[in-house]
Coordinates of C-alpha atoms in Angstrom, one line a residue:
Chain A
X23 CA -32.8 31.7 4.1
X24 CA -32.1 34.7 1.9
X25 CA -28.4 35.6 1.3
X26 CA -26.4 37.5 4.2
X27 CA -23.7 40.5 3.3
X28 CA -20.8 40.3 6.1
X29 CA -18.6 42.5 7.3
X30 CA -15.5 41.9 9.7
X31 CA -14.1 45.3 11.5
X32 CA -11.2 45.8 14.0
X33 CA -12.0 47.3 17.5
X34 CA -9.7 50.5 17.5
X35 CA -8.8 51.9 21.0
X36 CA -10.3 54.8 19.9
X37 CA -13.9 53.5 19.5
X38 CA -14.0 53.0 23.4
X39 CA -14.4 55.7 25.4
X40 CA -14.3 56.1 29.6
X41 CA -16.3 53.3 30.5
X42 CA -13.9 50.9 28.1
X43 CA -16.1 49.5 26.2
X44 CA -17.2 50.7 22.5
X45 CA -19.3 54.0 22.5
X46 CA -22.9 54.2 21.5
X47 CA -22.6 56.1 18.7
X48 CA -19.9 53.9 17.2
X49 CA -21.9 51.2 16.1
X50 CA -23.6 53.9 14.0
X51 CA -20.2 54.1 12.0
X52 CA -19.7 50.5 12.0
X53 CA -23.4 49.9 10.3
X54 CA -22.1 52.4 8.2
X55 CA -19.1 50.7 7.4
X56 CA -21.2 47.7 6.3
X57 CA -23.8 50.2 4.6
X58 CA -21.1 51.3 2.2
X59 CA -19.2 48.5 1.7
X60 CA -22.0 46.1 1.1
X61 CA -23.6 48.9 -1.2
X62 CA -20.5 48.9 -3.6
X63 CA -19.6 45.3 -3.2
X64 CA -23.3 44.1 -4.5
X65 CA -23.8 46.4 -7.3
X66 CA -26.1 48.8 -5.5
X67 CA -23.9 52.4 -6.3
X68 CA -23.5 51.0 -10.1
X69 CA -27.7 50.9 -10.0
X70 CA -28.2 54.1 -8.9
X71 CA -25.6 55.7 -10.7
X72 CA -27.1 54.3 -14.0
X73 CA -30.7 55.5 -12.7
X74 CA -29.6 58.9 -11.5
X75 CA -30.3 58.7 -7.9
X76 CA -28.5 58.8 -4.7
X77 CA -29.9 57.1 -1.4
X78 CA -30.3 59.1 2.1
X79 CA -30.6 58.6 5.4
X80 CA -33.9 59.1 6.7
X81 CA -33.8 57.1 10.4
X82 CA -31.3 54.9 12.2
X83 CA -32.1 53.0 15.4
X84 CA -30.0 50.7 17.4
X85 CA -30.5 48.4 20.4
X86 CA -27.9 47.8 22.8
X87 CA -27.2 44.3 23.8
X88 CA -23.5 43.2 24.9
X89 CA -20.6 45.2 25.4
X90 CA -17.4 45.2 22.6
X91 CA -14.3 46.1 23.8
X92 CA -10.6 46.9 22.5
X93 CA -8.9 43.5 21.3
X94 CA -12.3 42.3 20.1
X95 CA -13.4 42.2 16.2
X96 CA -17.0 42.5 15.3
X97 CA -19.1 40.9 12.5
X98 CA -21.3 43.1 10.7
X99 CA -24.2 40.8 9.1
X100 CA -26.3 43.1 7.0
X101 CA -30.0 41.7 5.7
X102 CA -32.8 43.3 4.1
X103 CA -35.6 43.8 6.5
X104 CA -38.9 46.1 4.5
X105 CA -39.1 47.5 1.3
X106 CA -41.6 50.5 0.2
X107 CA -41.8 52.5 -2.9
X108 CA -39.7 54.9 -2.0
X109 CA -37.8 53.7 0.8
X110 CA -36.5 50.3 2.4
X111 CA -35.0 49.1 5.6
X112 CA -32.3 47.3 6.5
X113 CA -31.1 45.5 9.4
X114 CA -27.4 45.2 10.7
X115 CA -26.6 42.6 13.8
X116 CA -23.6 43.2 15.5
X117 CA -21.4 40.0 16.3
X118 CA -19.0 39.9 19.1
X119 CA -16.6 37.8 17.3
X120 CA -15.1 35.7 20.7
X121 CA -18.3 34.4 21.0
X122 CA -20.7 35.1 18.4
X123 CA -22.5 37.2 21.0
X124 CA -25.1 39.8 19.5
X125 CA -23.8 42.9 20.9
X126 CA -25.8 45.1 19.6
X127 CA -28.5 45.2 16.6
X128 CA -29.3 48.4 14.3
X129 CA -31.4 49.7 11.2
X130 CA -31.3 52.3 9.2
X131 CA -33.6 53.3 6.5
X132 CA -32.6 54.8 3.4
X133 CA -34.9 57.1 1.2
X134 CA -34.1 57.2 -2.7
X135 CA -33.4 61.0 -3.5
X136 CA -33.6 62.5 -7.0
X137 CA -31.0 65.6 -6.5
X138 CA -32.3 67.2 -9.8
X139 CA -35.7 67.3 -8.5
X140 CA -34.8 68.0 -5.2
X141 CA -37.3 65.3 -3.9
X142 CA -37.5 61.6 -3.1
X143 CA -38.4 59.2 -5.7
X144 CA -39.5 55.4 -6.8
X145 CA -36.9 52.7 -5.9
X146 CA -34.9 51.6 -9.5
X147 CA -36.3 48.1 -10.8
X148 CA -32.3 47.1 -10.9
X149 CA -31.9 48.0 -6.8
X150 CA -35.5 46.7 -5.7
X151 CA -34.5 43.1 -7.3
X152 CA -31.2 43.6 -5.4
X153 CA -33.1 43.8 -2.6
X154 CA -35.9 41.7 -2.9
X155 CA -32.9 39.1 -2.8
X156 CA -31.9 40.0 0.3
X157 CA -35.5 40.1 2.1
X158 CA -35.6 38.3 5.0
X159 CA -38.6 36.9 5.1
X160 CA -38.6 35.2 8.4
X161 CA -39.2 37.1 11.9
X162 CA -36.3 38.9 12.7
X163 CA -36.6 38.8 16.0
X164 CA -36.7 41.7 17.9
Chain B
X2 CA -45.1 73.3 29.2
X3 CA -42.9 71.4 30.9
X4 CA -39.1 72.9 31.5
X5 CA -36.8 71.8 28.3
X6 CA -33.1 71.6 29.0
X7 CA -31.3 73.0 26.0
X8 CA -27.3 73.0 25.0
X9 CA -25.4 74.6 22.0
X10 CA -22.7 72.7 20.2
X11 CA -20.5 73.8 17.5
X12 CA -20.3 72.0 14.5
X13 CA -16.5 70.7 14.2
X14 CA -15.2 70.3 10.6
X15 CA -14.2 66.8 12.1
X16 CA -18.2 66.5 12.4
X17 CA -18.2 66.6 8.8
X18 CA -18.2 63.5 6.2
X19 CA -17.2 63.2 2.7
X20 CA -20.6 64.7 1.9
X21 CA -19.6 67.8 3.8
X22 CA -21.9 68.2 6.1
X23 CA -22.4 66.4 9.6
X24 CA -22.1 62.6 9.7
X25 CA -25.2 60.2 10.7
X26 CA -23.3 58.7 13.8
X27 CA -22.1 62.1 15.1
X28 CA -25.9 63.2 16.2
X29 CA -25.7 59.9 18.7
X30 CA -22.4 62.1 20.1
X31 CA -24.6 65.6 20.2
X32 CA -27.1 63.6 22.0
X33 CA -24.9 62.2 24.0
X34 CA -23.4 65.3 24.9
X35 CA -26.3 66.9 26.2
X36 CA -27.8 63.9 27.8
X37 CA -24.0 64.1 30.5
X38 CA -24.3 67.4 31.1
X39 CA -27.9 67.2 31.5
X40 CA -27.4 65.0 34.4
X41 CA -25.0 66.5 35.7
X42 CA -26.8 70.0 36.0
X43 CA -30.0 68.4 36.7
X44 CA -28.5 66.5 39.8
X45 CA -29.5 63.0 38.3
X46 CA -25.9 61.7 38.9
X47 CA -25.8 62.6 42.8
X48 CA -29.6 60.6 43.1
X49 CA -28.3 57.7 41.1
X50 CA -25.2 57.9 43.4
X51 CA -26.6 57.9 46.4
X52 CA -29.5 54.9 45.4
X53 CA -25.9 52.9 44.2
X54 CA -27.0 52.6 40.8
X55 CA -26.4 54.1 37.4
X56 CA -27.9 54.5 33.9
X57 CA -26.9 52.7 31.0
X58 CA -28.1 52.6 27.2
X59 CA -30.6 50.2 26.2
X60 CA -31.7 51.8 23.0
X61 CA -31.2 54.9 20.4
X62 CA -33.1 56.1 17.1
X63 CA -32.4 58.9 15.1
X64 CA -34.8 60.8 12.2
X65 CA -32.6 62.9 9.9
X66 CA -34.8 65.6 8.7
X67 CA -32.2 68.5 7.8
X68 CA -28.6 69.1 7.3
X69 CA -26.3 70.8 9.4
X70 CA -22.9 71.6 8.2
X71 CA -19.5 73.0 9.2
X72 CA -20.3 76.7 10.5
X73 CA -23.5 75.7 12.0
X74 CA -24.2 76.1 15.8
X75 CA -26.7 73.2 17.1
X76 CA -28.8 73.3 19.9
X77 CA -29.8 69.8 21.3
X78 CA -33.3 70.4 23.8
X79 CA -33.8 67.4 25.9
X80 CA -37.3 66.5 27.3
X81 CA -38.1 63.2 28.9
X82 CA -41.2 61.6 27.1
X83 CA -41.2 58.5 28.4
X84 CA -40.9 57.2 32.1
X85 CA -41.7 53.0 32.9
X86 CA -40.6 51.3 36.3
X87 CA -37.0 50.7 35.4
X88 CA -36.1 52.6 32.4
X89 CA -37.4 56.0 30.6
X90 CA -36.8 57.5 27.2
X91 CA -35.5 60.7 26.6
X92 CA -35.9 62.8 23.2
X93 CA -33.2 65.0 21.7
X94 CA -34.6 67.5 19.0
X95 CA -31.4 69.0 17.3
X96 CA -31.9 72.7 16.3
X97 CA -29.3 74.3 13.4
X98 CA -29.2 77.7 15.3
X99 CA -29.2 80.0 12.4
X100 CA -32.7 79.7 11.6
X101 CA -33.8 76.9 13.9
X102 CA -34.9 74.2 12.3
X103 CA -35.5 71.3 13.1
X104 CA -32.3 68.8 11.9
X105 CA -33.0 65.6 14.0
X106 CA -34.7 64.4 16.3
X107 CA -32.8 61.4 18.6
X108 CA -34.4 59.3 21.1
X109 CA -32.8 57.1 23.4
X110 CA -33.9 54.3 26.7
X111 CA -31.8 54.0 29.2
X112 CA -32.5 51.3 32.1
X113 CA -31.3 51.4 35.6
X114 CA -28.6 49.0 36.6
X115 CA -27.4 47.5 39.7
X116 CA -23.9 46.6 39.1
X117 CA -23.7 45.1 42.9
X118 CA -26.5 42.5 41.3
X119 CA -26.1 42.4 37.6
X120 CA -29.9 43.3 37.1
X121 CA -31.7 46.4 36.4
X122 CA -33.7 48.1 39.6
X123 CA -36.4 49.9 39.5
X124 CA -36.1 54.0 39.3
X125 CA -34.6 55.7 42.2
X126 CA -37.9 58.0 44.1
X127 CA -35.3 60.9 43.7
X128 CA -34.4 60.3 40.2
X129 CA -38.1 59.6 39.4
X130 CA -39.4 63.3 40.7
X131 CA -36.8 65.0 38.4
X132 CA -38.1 62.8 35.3
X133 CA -41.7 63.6 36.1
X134 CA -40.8 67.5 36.2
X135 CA -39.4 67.2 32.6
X136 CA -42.1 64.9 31.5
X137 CA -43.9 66.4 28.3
X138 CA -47.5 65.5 27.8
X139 CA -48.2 67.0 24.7
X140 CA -47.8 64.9 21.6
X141 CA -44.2 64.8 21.2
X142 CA -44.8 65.2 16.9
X143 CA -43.3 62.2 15.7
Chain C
X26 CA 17.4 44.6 9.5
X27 CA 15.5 45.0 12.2
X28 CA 12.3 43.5 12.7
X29 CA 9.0 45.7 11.6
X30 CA 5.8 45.6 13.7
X31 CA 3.2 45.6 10.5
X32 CA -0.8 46.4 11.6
X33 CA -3.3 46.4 8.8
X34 CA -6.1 49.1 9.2
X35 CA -9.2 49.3 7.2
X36 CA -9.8 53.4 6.0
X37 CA -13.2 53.3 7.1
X38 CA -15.8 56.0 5.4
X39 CA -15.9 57.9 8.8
X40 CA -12.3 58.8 8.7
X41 CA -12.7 60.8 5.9
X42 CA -13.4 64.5 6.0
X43 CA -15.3 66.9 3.5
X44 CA -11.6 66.7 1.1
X45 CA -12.7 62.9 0.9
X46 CA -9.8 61.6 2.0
X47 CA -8.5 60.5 5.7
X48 CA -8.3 62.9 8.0
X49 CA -4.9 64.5 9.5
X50 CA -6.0 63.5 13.3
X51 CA -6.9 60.0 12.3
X52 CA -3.4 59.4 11.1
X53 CA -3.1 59.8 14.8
X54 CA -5.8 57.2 15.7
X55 CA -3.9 54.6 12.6
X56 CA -0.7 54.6 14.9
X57 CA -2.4 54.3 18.1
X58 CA -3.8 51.2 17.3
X59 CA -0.7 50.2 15.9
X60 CA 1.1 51.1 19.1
X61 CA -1.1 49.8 21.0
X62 CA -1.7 45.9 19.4
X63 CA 2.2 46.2 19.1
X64 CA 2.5 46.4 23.1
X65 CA 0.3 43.9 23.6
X66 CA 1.3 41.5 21.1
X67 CA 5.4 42.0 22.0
X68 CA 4.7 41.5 25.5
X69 CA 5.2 44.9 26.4
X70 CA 2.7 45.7 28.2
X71 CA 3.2 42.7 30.7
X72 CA 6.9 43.8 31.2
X73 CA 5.6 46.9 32.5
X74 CA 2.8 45.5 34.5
X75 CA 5.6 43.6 36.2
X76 CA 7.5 46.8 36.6
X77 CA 5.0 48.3 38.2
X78 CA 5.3 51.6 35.3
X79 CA 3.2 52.4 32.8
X80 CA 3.9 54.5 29.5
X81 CA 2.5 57.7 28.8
X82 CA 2.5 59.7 25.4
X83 CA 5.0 62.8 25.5
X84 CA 5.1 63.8 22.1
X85 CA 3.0 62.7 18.6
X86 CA 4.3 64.2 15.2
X87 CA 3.3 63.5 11.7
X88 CA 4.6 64.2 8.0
X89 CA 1.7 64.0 5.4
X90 CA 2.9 62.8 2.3
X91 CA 0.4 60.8 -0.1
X92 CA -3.7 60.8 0.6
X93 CA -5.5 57.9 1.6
X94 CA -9.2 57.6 0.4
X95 CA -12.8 55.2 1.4
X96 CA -11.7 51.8 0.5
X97 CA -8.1 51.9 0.6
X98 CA -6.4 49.5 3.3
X99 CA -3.4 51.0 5.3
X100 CA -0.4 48.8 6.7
X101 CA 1.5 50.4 10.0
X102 CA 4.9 49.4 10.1
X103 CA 6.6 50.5 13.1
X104 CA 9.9 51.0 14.7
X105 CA 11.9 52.1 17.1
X106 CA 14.1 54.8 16.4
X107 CA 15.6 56.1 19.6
X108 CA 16.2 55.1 22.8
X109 CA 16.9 57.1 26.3
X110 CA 16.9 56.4 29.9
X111 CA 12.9 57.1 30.5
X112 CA 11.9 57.4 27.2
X113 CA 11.8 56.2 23.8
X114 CA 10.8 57.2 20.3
X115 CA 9.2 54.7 17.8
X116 CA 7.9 55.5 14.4
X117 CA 4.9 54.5 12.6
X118 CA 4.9 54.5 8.7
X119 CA 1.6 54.6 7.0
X120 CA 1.9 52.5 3.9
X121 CA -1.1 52.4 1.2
X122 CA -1.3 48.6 0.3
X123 CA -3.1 49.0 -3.3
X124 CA 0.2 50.5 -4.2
X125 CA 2.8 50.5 -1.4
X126 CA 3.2 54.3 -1.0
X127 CA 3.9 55.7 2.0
X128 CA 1.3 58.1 3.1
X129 CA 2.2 59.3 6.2
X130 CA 5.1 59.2 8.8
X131 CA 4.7 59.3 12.4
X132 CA 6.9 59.5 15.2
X133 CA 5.9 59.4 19.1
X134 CA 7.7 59.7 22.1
X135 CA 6.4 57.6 25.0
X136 CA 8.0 58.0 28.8
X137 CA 8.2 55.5 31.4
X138 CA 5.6 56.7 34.5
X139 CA 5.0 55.5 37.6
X140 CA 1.9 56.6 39.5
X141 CA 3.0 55.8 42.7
X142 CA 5.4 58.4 42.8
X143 CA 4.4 60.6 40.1
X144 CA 6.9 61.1 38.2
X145 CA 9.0 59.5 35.5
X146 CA 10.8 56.6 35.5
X147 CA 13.9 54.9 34.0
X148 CA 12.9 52.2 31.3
X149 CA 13.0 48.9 33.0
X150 CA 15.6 45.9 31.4
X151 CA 12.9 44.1 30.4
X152 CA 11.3 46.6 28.0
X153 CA 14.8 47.9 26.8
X154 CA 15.9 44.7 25.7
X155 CA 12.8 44.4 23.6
X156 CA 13.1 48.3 22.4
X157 CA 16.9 47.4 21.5
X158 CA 16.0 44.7 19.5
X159 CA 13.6 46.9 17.7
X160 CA 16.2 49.4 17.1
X161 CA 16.4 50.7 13.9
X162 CA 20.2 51.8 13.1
X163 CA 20.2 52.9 9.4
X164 CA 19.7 56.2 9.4
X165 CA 15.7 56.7 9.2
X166 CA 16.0 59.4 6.2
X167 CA 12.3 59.5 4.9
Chain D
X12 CA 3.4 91.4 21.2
X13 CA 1.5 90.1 18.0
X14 CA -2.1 89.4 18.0
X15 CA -3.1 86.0 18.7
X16 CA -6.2 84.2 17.7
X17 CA -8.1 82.3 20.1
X18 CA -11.0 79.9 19.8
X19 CA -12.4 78.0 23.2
X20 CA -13.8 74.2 22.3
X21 CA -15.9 72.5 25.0
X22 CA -14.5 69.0 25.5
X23 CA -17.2 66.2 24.9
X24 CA -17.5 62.8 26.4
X25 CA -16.9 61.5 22.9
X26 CA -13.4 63.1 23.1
X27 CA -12.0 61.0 25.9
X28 CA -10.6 57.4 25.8
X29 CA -10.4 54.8 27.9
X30 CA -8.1 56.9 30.3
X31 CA -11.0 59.1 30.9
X32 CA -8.8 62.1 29.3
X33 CA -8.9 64.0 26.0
X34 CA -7.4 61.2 23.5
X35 CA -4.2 62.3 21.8
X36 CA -5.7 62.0 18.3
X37 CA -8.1 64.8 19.0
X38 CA -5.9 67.6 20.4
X39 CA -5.6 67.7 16.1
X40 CA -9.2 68.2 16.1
X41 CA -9.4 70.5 18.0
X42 CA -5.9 72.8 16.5
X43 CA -8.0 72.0 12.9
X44 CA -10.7 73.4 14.2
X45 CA -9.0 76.7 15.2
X46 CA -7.1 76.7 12.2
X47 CA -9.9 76.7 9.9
X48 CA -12.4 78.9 12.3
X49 CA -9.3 81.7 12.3
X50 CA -8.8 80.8 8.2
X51 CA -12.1 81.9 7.9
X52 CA -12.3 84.8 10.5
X53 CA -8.9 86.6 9.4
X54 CA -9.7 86.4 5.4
X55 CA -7.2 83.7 4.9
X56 CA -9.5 81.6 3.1
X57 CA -10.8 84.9 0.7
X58 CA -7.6 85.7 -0.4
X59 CA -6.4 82.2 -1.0
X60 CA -9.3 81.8 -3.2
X61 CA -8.3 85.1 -4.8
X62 CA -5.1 83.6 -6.2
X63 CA -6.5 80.3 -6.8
X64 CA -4.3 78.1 -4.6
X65 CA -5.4 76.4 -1.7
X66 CA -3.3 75.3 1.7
X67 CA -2.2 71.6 2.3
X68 CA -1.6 70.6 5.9
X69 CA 2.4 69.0 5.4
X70 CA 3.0 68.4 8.9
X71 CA 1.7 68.4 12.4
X72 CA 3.0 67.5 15.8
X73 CA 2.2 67.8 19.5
X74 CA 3.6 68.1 23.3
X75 CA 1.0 66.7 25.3
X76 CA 2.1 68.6 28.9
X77 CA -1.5 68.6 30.6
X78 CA -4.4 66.1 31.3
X79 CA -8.1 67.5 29.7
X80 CA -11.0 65.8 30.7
X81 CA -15.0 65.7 30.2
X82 CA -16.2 69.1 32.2
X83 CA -13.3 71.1 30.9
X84 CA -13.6 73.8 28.1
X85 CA -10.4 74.6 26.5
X86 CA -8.6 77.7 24.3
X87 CA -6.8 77.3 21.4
X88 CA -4.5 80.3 21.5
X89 CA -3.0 80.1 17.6
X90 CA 0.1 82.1 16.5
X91 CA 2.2 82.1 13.3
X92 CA 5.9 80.9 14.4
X93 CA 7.6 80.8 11.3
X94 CA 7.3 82.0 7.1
X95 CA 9.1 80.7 4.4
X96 CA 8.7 81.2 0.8
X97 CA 5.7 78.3 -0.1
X98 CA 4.7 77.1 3.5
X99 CA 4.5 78.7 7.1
X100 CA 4.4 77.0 10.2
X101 CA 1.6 78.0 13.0
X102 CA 1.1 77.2 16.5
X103 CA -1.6 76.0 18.8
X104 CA -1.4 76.3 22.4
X105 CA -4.3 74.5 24.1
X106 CA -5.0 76.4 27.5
X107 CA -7.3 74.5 30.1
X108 CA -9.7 77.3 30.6
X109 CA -10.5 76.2 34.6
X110 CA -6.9 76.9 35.9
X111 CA -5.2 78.1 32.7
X112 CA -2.6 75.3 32.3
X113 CA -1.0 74.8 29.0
X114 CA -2.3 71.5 28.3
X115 CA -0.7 70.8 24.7
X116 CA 1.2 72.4 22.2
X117 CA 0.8 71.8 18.4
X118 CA 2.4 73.4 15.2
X119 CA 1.7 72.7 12.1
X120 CA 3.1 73.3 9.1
X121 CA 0.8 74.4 5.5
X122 CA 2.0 74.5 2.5
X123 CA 0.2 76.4 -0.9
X124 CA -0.7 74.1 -3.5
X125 CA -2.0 75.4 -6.8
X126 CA -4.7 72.5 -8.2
X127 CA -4.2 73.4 -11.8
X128 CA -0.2 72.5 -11.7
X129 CA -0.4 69.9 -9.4
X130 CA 2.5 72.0 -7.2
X131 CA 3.5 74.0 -4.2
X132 CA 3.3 77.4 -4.8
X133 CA 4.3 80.6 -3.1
X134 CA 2.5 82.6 -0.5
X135 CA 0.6 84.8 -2.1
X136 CA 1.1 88.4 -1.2
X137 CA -2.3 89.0 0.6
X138 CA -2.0 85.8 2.7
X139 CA 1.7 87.1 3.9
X140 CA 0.9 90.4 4.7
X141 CA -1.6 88.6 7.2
X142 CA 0.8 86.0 7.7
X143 CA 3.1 88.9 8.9
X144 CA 1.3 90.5 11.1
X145 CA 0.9 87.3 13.3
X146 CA 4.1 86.3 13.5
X147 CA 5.4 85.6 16.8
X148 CA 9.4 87.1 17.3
X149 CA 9.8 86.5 20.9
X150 CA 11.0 83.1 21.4
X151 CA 8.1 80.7 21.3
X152 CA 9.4 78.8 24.4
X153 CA 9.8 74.9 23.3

């Protein structure tokens, strides 16, 4: 079982909107809290930095499985799911925390980017042993 | 060609992320935008309300293929590309206005639900007659 | 000294803007949440339920005063500063924790409403007991 | 009676809360946006960057006296209210296009900053000739 990054986050009252519950597009900002936060926390800015590269956001997806509401906090658990040359994917599950409940479960892929060049380019050896670590091997699921 | 319906949003400066131009999770809101009014103009709300049923959001993607930043006018143009017994999927191509290109492209799956039962239910007759109007047969590109 | 209502928020990378620092309306969003856990957690809200009333926001302002940046946290310390007949004001100090500072200070006026009639309402015993003890009575300088 | 600059903002789902209204929070969204749309449109922002100074937001507050809600569009109606020597004070009145209700009113208050001294600075000439020539006398009514 490969090594999980989590990520606790507060409901605000201002993620909801009319039909009380967490909008759609929030969980986009919550994955990106994780993104970030898991990206600086593990040493993946420091990598890129040092190789010259940035990493964009090329696709997101996210499946819709149990509501979230105000007063609950959600679990952000973050996992590498595919890795490419030039790209990789990773998968975020959104825990209800109550209950454990997956309320909802996301990916995003994230291109490396040369700015000088203007183009994409190979994945750093230091990140792709990052990630390599963080493969999940088994099926994930969905 | 099947009829497209097309709305304009401008790009709020609150849109914008610390890389100045329009954050990843505000698309899903653009998308989201057009898919209300949509049904609303369309007259999908008054079928679902008179089957007793309503839409909700089973699934959402989003390719990131240009910027758009503060200044820029978007138009989202909807077209339904998918259409099974109980749920469809819609797709959301997101135009930067001032030379049209193409910035995303969002899809998303929304079911049919029964809130009297708990359970989705199949498509409404009325509902399924506007879908099939907006239906595009052509390879959607991506 | 009156007791403090503290609420630790986490800046998330979303409520920054293209200055890449938080965002003047999120200040907004910080003491909403604060307001709002506050109600709930001081039994508040279920003085009013019992009342019958609800509270409705009047009046928001906001004095800007050190930036908060992507992985700072933020503690809301609230107050009460002002008491009337149907309506009360209660303030909401921004502090950055990695240094204490205070970022931003907030004051809101909230009046007591009741739907039934439509019109305001005078602050049941209940809740003013709980706003007195609240009360702030050094002056509130900056 | 001074010229006034106005801006009209479609209200999205995204903007309403869990009371189904406009949240509180983005009545400042939507004032920023008319600030810096009328920044740009009325040369604010070319002369600032003339004299190398830049405007801080110091303050902000609101009267919230009307409900907005998904379907509406709204007008930002901005005025200047009041010049001092380093700062001036503006105000947004937010007019509910459908029956032209004032549904909020917001000032707010910018100072000049000069980046290369770290301090306030005074209003350059070009900005307060501008400044001047919006500045509401007649009583502004709150």
């Amino acid at each position: 079982m490969p090594p999980v990054f989590a990520h606790r986050i507060e409901v605000r009252f201002r993620d909801c909107d009319s039909f009380r519950h967490v909008n759609n597009a929030v969980y986009l900002t919550y994955f990106e809290q994780a993104r970030i936060v898991m990206g600086e926390t593990l040493g993946w800015r420091r990598v890129l930095d040092e190789a010259g590269v940035s990493l964009i956001l090329a696709h997101t997806s996210c499946d819709y499985k149990a509501q979230l509401v105000f007063g609950d906090e959600v679990e952000i658990r973050a996992s590498v799911v595919g890795i490419g040359r030039r790209s990789f994917t990773s998968q975020f599950d959104a825990h209800r925390v109550r209950d454990d409940a997956l309320a909802a479960r996301g990916r995003s892929v994230q291109a490396v980017f040369d700015y000088a060049t203007g183009k994409t380019a190979p994945i750093p050896d230091g990140l792709r042993e990052k990630l390599d670590a963080m493969l999940t091997t088994a099926p994930a699921g969905a």
